């Protein structure tokens, strides 16, 4: 894992997010995104949430990565079985989260990325190799097994994918 490249990508995503928010008009924010049921404002929140969820997943991988493999495999299978309710919650969460407004979301992203920078800097190589099983039906970027290093790369993948769905004026 190239830690510096990950740090730089997070900073680029943060700068991009701030640029998107600064340029977005009220009309842009209310417009439907491309390929989702969210408005641009809701999808902007979802971009931030992709970074936020990593903070929770870091805790899980630190716990499950120390347990016997069948434990995380069973946990992932249980989560995969709950894919339909997850997608409903994921959708509604970003609908509601979009109400916080893009400027607040940008400040929240700053805080999240600063926290992730500190976390990555503290992680040793052994921790980065530790992993667990994930529910790949929940997200196209979840692999059946992901290490902590993989998890640190996830939010940028999620961000890039959904950024392309925004229909903001250029």
PDB file of N, CA, C and O in Angstrom, residues 18 28 33 42 58 85 107 117 141:
ATOM      1  N   UNK A  18     -15.190  20.293  -2.099  1.00  0.00           N
ATOM      2  CA  UNK A  18     -15.349  21.724  -1.818  1.00  0.00           C
ATOM      3  C   UNK A  18     -15.621  22.511  -3.104  1.00  0.00           C
ATOM      4  O   UNK A  18     -16.451  23.425  -3.108  1.00  0.00           O
ATOM      5  N   UNK A  28     -28.987  23.233  -9.273  1.00  0.00           N
ATOM      6  CA  UNK A  28     -28.127  22.048  -9.397  1.00  0.00           C
ATOM      7  C   UNK A  28     -28.404  21.057  -8.278  1.00  0.00           C
ATOM      8  O   UNK A  28     -28.498  19.854  -8.510  1.00  0.00           O
ATOM      9  N   UNK A  33     -29.782  13.169  -9.831  1.00  0.00           N
ATOM     10  CA  UNK A  33     -28.475  12.670 -10.274  1.00  0.00           C
ATOM     11  C   UNK A  33     -28.703  11.644 -11.377  1.00  0.00           C
ATOM     12  O   UNK A  33     -29.839  11.267 -11.676  1.00  0.00           O
ATOM     13  N   UNK A  42     -28.470  15.177  -2.175  1.00  0.00           N
ATOM     14  CA  UNK A  42     -28.456  13.914  -1.437  1.00  0.00           C
ATOM     15  C   UNK A  42     -27.243  13.075  -1.819  1.00  0.00           C
ATOM     16  O   UNK A  42     -26.619  12.448  -0.962  1.00  0.00           O
ATOM     17  N   UNK A  58     -13.446   0.531  10.241  1.00  0.00           N
ATOM     18  CA  UNK A  58     -12.116   0.361  10.846  1.00  0.00           C
ATOM     19  C   UNK A  58     -12.223  -0.374  12.175  1.00  0.00           C
ATOM     20  O   UNK A  58     -11.397  -1.240  12.479  1.00  0.00           O
ATOM     21  N   UNK A  85     -32.795  -4.770   3.206  1.00  0.00           N
ATOM     22  CA  UNK A  85     -32.999  -3.693   4.196  1.00  0.00           C
ATOM     23  C   UNK A  85     -31.831  -2.705   4.227  1.00  0.00           C
ATOM     24  O   UNK A  85     -32.036  -1.506   4.415  1.00  0.00           O
ATOM     25  N   UNK A 107     -17.688  20.600   5.606  1.00  0.00           N
ATOM     26  CA  UNK A 107     -16.950  20.707   6.880  1.00  0.00           C
ATOM     27  C   UNK A 107     -16.836  19.340   7.556  1.00  0.00           C
ATOM     28  O   UNK A 107     -15.810  19.007   8.149  1.00  0.00           O
ATOM     29  N   UNK A 117      -6.615  10.396   8.136  1.00  0.00           N
ATOM     30  CA  UNK A 117      -5.168  10.630   8.003  1.00  0.00           C
ATOM     31  C   UNK A 117      -4.447  10.169   9.277  1.00  0.00           C
ATOM     32  O   UNK A 117      -3.445   9.453   9.204  1.00  0.00           O
ATOM     33  N   UNK A 141     -17.801  -2.079  -4.356  1.00  0.00           N
ATOM     34  CA  UNK A 141     -16.377  -1.981  -4.033  1.00  0.00           C
ATOM     35  C   UNK A 141     -15.990  -2.835  -2.830  1.00  0.00           C
ATOM     36  O   UNK A 141     -14.831  -2.885  -2.460  1.00  0.00           O
TER      37      UNK A 141
END
